[in-house]
Coordinates of C-alpha atoms in Angstrom, one line a residue:
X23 CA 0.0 0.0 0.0
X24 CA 1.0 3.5 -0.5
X25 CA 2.4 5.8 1.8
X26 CA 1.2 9.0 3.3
X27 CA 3.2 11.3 1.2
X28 CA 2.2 9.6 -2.3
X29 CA -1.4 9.9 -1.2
X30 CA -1.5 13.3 -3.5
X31 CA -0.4 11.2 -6.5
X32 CA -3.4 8.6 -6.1
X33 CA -5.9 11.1 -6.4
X34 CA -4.0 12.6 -9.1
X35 CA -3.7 9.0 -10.6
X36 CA -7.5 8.8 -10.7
X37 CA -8.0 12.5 -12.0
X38 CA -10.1 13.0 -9.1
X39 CA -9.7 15.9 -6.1
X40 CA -8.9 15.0 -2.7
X41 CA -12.4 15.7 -1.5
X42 CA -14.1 13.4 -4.1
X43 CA -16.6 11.4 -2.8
X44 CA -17.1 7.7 -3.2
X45 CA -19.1 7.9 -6.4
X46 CA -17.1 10.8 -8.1
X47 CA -14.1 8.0 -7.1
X48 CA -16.0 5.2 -8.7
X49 CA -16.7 7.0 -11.8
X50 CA -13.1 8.4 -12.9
X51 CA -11.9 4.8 -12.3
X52 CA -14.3 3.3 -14.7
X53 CA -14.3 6.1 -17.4
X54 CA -10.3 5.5 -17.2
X55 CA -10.2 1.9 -17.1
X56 CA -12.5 2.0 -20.8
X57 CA -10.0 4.9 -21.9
X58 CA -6.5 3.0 -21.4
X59 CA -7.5 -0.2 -21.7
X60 CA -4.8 -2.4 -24.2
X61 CA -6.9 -3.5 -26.2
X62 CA -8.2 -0.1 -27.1
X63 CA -4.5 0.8 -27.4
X64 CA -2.6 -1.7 -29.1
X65 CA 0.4 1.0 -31.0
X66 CA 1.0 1.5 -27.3
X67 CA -0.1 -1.6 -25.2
X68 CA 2.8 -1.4 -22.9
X69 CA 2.5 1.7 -21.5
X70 CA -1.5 0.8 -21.6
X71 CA -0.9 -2.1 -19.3
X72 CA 1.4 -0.1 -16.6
X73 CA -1.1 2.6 -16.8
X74 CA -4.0 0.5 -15.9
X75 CA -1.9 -0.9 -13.0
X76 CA -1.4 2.5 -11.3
X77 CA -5.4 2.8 -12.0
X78 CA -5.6 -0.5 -10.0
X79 CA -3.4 0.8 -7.4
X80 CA -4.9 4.2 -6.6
X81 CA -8.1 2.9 -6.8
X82 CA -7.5 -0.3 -4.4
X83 CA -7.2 2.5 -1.8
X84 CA -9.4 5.3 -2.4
X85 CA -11.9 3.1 -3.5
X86 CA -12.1 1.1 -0.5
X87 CA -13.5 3.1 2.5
X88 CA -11.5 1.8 5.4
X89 CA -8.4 2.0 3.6
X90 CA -9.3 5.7 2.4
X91 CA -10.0 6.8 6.0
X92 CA -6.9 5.3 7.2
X93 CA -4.7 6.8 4.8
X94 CA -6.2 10.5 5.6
X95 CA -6.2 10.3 9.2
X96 CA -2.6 9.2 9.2
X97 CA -2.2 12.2 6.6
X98 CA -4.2 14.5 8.9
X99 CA -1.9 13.3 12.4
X100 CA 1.4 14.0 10.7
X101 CA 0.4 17.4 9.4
X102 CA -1.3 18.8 12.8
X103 CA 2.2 17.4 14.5
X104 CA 4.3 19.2 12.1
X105 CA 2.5 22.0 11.4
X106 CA 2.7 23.0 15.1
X107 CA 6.6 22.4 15.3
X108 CA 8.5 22.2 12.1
X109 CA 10.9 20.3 13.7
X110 CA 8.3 17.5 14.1
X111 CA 7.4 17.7 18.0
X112 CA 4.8 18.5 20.0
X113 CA 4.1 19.1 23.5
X114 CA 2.8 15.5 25.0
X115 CA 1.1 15.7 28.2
X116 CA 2.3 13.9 31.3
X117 CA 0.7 10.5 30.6
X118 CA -0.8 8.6 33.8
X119 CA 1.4 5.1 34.0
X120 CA -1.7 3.4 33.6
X121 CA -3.2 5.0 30.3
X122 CA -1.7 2.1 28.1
X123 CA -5.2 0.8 26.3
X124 CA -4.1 -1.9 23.4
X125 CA -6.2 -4.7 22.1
X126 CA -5.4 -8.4 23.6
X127 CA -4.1 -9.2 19.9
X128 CA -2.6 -6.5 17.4
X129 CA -0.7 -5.5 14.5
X130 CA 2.3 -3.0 14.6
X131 CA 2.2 0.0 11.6
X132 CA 4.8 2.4 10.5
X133 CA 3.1 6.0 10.9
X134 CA 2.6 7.6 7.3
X135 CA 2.4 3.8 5.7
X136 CA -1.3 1.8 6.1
X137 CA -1.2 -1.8 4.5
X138 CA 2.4 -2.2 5.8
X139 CA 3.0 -4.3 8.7
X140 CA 5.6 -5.9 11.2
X141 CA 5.6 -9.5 10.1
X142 CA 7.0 -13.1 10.4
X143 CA 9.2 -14.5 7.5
X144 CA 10.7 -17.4 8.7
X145 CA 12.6 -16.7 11.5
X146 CA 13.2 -13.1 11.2
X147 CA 11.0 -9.9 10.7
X148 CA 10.3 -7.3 8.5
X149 CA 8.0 -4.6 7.3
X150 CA 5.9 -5.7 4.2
X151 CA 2.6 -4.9 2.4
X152 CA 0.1 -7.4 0.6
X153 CA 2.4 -6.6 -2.9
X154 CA 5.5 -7.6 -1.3
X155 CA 4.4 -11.2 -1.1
X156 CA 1.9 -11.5 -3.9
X157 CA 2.0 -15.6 -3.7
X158 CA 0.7 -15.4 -0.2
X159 CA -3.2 -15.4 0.5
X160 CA -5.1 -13.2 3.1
X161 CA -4.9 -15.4 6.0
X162 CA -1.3 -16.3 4.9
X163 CA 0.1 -12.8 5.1
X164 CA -2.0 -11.1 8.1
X165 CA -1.4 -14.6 10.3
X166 CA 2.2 -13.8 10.5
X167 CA 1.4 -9.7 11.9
X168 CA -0.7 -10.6 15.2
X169 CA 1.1 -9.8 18.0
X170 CA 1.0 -9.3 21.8
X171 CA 2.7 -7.9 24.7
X172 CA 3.6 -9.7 27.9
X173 CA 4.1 -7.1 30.7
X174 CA 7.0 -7.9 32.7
X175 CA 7.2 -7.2 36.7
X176 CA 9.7 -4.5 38.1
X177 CA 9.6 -1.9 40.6
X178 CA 7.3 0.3 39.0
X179 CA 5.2 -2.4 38.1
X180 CA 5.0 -5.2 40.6
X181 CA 1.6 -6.2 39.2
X182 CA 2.2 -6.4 35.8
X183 CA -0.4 -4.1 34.3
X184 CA 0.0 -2.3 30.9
X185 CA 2.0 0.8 31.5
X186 CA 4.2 2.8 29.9
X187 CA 7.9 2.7 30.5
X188 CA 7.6 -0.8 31.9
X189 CA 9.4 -3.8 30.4
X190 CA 7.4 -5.6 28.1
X191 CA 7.9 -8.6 25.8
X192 CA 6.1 -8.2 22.2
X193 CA 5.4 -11.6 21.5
X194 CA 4.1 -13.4 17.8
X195 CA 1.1 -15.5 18.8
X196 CA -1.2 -17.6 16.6
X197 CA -5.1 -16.4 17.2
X198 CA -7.2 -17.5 14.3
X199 CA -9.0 -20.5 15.3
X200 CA -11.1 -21.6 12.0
X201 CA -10.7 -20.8 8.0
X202 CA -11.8 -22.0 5.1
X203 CA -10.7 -22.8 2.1
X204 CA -10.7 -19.8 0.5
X205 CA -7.7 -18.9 2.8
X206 CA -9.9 -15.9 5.0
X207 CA -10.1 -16.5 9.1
X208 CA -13.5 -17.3 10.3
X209 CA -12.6 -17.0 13.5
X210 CA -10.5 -15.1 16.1
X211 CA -9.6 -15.9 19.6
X212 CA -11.2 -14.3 22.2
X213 CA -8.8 -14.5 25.1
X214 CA -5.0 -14.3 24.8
X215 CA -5.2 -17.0 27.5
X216 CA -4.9 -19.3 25.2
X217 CA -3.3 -18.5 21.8
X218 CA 0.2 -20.4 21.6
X219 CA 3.2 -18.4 21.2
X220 CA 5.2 -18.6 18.2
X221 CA 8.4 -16.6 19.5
X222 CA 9.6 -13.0 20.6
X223 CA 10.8 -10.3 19.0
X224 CA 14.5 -10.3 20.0
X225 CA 17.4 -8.2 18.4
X226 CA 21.7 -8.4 19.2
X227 CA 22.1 -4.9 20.6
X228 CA 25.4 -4.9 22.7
X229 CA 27.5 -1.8 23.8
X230 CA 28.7 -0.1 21.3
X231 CA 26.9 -1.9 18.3
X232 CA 24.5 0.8 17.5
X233 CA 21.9 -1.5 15.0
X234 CA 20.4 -4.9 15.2
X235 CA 18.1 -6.6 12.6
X236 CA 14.9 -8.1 14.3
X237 CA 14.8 -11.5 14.7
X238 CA 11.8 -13.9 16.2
X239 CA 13.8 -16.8 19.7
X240 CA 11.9 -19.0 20.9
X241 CA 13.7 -18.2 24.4
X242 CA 14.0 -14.7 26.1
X243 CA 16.7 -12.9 26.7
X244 CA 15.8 -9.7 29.1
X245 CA 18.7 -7.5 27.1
X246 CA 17.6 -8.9 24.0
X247 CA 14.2 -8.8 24.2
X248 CA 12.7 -6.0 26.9
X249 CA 11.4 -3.1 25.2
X250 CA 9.9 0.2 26.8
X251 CA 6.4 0.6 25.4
X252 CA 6.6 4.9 25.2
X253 CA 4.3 7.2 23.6
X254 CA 5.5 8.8 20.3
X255 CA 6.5 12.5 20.8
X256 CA 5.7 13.2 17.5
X257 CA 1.7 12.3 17.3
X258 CA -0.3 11.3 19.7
X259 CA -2.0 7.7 19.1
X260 CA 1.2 6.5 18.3
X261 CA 3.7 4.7 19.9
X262 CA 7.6 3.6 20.1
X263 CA 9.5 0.8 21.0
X264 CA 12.8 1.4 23.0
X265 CA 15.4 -1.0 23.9
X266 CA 15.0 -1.9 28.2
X267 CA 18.7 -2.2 28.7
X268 CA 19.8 0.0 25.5
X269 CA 18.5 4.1 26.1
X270 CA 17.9 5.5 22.8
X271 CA 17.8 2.2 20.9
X272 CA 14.2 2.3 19.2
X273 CA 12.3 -0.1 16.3
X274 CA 12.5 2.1 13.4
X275 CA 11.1 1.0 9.8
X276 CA 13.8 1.4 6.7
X277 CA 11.9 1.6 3.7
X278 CA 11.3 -0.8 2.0
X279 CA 10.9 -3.5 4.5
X280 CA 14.1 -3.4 7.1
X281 CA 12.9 -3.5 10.7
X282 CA 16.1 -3.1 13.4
X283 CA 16.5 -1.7 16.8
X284 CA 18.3 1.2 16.3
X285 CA 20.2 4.2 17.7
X286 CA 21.4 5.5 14.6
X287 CA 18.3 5.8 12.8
X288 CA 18.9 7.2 8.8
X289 CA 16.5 10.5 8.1
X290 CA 14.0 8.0 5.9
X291 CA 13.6 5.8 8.9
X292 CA 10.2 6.0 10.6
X293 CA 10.2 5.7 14.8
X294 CA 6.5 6.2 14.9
X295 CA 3.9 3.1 14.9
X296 CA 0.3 3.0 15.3
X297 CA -1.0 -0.4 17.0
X298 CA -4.3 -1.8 15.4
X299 CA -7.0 -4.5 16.4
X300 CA -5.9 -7.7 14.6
X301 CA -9.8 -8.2 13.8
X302 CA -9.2 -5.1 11.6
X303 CA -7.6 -7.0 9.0
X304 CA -10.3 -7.5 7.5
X305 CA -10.8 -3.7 6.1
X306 CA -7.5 -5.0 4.0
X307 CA -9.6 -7.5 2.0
X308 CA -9.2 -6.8 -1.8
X309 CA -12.7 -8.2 -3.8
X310 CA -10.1 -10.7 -5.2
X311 CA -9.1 -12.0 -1.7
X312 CA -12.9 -13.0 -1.7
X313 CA -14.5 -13.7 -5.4
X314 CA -11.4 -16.0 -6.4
X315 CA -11.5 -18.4 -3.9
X316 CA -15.8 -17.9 -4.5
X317 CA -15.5 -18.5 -8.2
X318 CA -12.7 -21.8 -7.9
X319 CA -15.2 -23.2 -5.5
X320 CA -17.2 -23.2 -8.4
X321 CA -15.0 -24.8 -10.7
X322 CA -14.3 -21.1 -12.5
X323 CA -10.6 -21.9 -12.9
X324 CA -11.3 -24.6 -15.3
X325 CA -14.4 -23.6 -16.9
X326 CA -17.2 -20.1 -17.0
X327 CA -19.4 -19.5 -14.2
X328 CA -22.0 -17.3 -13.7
X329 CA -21.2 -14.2 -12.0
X330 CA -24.4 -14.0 -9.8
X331 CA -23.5 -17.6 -8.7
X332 CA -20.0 -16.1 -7.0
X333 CA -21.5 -13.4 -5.4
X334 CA -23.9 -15.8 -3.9
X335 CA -20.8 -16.9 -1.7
X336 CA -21.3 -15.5 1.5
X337 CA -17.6 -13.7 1.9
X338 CA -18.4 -12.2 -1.2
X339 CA -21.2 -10.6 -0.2
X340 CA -19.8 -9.7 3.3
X341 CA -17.4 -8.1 1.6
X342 CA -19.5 -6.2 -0.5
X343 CA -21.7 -5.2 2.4
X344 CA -19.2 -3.7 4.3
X345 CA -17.1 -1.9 1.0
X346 CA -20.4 -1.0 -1.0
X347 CA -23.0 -2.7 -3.6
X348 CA -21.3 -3.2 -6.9
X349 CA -23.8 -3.1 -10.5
X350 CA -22.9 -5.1 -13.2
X351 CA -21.4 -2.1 -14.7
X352 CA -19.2 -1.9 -12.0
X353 CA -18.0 -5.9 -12.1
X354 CA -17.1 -5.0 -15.9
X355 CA -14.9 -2.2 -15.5
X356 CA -13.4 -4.4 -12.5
X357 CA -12.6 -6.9 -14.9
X358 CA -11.5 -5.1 -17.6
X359 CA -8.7 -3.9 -15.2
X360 CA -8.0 -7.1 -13.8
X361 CA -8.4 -8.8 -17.3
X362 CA -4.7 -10.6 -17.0
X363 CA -6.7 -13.0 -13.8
X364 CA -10.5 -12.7 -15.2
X365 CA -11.8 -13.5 -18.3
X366 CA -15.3 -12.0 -18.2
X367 CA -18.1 -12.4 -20.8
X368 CA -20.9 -9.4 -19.9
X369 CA -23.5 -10.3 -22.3
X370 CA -23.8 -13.6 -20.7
X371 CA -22.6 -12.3 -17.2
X372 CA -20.0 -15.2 -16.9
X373 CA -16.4 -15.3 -15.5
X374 CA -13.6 -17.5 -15.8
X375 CA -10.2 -17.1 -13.6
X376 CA -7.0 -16.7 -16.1
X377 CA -4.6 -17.1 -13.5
X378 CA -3.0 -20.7 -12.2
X379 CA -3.8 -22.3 -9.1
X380 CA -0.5 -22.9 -8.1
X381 CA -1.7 -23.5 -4.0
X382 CA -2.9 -26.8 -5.8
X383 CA -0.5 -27.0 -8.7
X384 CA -3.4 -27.3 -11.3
X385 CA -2.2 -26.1 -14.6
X386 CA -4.6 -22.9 -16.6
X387 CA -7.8 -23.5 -17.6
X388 CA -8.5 -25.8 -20.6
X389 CA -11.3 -23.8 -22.6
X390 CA -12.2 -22.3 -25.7
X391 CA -10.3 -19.1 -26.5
X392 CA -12.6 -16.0 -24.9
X393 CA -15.1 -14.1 -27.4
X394 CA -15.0 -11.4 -25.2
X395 CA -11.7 -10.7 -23.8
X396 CA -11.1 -8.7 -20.9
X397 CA -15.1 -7.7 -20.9
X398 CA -15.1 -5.7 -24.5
X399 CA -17.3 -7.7 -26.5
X400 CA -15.2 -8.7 -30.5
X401 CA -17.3 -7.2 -32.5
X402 CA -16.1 -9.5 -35.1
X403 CA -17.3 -12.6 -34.3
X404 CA -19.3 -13.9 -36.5
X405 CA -21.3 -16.6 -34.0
X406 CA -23.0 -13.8 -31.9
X407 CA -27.0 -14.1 -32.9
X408 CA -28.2 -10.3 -33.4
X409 CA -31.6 -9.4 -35.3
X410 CA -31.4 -6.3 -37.5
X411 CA -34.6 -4.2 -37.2
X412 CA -34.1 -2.9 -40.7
X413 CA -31.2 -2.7 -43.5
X414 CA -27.7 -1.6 -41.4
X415 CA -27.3 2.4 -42.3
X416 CA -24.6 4.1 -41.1
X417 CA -26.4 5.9 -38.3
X418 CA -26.6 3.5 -35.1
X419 CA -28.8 4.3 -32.2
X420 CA -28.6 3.2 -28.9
X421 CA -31.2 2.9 -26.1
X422 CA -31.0 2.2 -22.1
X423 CA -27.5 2.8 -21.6
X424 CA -28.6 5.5 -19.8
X425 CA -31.9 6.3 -18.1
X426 CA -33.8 9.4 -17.7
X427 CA -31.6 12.7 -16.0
X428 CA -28.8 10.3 -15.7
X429 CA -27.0 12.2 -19.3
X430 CA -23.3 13.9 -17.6
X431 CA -21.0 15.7 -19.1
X432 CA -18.8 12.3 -19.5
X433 CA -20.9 10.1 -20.7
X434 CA -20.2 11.8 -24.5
X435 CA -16.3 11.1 -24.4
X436 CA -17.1 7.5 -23.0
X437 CA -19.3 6.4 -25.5
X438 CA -17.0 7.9 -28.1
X439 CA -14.0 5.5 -26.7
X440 CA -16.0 2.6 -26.8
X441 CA -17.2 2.2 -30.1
X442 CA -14.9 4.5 -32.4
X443 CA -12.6 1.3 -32.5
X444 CA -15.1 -0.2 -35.0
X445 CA -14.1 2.4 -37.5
X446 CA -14.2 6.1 -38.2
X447 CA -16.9 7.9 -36.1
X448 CA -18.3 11.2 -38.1
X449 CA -20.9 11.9 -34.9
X450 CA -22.3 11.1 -31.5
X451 CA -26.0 12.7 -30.6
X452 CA -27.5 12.1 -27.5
X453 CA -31.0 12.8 -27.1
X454 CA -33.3 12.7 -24.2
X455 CA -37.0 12.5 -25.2
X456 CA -39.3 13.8 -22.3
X457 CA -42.4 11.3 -21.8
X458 CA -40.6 8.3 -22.7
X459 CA -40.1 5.1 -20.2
X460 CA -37.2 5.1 -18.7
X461 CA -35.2 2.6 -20.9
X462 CA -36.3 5.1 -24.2
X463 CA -35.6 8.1 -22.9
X464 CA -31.9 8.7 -23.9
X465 CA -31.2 8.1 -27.0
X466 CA -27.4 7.8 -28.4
X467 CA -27.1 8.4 -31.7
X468 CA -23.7 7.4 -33.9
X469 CA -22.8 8.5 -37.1
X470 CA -20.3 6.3 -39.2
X471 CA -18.3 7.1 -42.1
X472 CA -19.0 3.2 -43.6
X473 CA -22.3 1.1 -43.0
X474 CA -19.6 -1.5 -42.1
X475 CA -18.7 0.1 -38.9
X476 CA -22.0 0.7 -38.2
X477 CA -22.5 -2.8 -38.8
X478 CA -19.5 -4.0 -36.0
X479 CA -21.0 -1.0 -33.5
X480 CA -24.3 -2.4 -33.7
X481 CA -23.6 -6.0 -33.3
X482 CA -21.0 -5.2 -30.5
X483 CA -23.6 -2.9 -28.0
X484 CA -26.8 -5.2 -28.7
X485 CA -27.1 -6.9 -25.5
X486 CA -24.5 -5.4 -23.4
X487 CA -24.4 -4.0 -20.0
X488 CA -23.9 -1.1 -18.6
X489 CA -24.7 -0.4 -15.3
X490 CA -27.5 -3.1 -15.1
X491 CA -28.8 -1.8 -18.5
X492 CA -29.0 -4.0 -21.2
X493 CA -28.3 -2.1 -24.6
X494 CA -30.4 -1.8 -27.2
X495 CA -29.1 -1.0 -30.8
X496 CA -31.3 0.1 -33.9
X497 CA -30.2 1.4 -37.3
X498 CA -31.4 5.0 -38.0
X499 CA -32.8 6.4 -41.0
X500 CA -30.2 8.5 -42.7
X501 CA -32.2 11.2 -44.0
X502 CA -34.4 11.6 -40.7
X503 CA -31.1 11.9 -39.0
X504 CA -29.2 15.1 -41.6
X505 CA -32.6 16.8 -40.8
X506 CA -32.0 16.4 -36.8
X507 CA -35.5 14.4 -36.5
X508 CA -34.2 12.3 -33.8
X509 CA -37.4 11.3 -32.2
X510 CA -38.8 8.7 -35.1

């Protein structure tokens, strides 16, 4: 996941304002998925391909609530805390010794980078988002980021209770209890009492070696392992680690993924960590986290399965329930932009998985070659059964893309990228007709330069959706058309 200072170039990414709200969001990313699509760009298809990934990327953040609202509030912390002091801190009150509130299990992020976490590879530990370890599922990646803290007894402390600046042992524990096989936890633990404890965090700081790489023992060492849990002075919310027995030895986060105790921390390295709820993992789900697993289940990675069958799974629609309602409109431009793992066919509303199941080590798909690659129909194809309501002309017109008072100010440019790929376009005329039903109301008038395009247009928008809509196409009398009588 991004971090807090890219969070400009997201919006920018998406041609969208920092205040746009979740529709304006979910417009721009459809309207520029259609325009830089490779297949609509084949002079240029690299550059099409890395510009729908950045698409992707912005939009798997500001599109997803949770992830949006994290990224802002961290945004908004570290700006109130350096707009205050410019050298970065601020006044913390005297904290009580008791005010430490943390949830029984956790994960540990650097301030200024949501989606990155303090995790378990092997036996040692590092800072890493979902992209780092792309071959890992969901439960695979956030089972190795649940921590907890063991309080250890002293002076200040006799009774062991969460304080501050007390010794305390940050320990990896195991607390899902159930999954399925779509690789999501079910289940969490509800006491620590019982989670077992895979190791400690435990670093090789000795007098006068100033940096030690993280590493998870089984056994603890006091000096190797007692950290001072201390608020950050930089925002408050956040937290830092120190070394017990080393003063000014702190975790710090060296981008890209280096975690190490330090007391020689670089300018790029972030000292700063904001603890959250391991049961908030689950605002980190991506739609393909839950509608792959849905859609193998189904047998979708070796044949096509209906796309209302997949969101019939019940983590699909949790997950849709919690992120927002998706229209089949939506599912297509998802698709199209995701088109190297789904092969989707939206006049029949069907979905095959591209990718290989290599958890199982079943080879691709054996199937017929798509007609529809990627969601944009071929208007090509020869096999596709469409009735002509009179001789083709070269003056198409569409109906029910659009309902009534839904015509914007983008919906021109869009249907002007979608079709003028079936040959030169002369004109596109929208018309909205007052007294119609809804699904008559706009019409979408296109002019061709050959009755051949016309042709491919037509046969390529009867039938599809759009938004729920399923399109219908009519050829246009020429000469009613040249007079502007557009209500025949």
């Amino acid at each position: 996941m991004v971090s807090v200072d890219k969070l400009d170039e997201l919006y920018a990414v998406l041609e969208v304002p920092r205040n746009a709200d979740a529709t304006a969001i979910k417009a721009s990313y459809r309207k520029l998925v259609l325009k830089y699509h490779p297949d609509k760009n084949p002079d240029n298809r690299e550059a099409s391909e890395q510009k729908i990934r950045a698409i992707n990327n912005a939009y798997e953040v500001l599109g997803n609530t949770a992830k949006r609202k994290a990224l802002e509030s961290q945004a908004a912390a570290i700006n109130i805390a350096y707009t205050r002091h410019p050298t970065g801190l601020v006044t913390v009150h005297e904290q009580r010794t008791a005010d430490v509130v943390l949830p029984r299990s956790f994960m540990i992020c650097p301030l200024g980078h949501p989606g990155r976490f303090l995790r378990v590879v092997d036996r040692t530990i590092a800072f890493q988002s979902r992209n780092d370890v792309k071959n890992v599922d969901f439960e695979g990646f956030f089972s190795a980021t649940r921590f907890a803290m063991q309080w250890l007894p002293n002076k200040n402390n006799p009774d062991r209770f969460p304080k501050f600046r007390c010794p305390v042992v940050v320990q990896n524990i195991e607390d899902f209890v159930g999954s399925n096989n779509s690789g999501m936890a079910t289940s969490f633990r509800s006491s620590m009492v019982d989670a077992p404890i895979v190791g400690s965090l435990s670093f090789g700081l000795s007098p006068g070696v100033l940096s030690s790489d993280l590493m998870l023992a089984r056994s603890v060492e006091p000096a190797c392992s007692n950290v001072l849990l201390i608020p950050s002075p930089n925002v408050p919310g956040a937290y830092r680690f120190e070394a017990d027995f080393f003063a000014s030895h702190f975790l710090a986060f060296d981008p890209p993924t280096l975690a190490q105790m330090s007391g020689d921390s670089s300018p790029f390295s972030v000292m700063d960590f904001v603890v959250i709820a391991s049961n908030d993992c689950l605002q980190f789900l991506s739609a393909d986290d839950v509608m792959i697993p849905a859609a193998r289940s189904l047998g979708g990675d070796h044949n096509y399965v209906k796309l209302t069958s997949v969101c019939e799974d019940p983590h699909v629609r949790a997950f849709f329930q919690r992120n927002g309602i998706w229209d089949f409109g939506d599912f297509e431009a998802y698709f199209a932009a995701h088109c190297e793992t789904w092969d989707y066919r939206p006049d029949e509303r069907i979905v095959c998985l591209r990718s290989l199941d290599d958890s199982k080590g079943k080879g691709a798909p054996k199937r017929e070659a798509p007609q529809e690659p990627c969601g944009k129909p071929d208007a090509k194809r020869s096999n596709k059964s469409v009735k002509f309501n009179r001789d083709p002309t070269r003056i198409v017109c569409l109906t029910n893309l659009v309902g009534a008072g839904e015509v914007d100010e983008d919906l021109h440019e869009e249907i002007v990228d979608e079709v003028q790929t079936h040959g030169k376009l002369k004109r596109c005329v929208i018309k909205e007709i007052e007294g119609l039903p809804d699904h008559e109301a706009v019409r979408i008038f296109l002019e061709f330069e050959k009755v051949e395009s016309a042709t491919e247009a037509y046969i390529t928008m009867s039938g599809r959706f759009f938004g729920g809509r399923k399109v219908k196409s009519q050829f246009y009398d020429e000469q009613l058309f040249q007079k502007n009588d557009l209500e025949k």
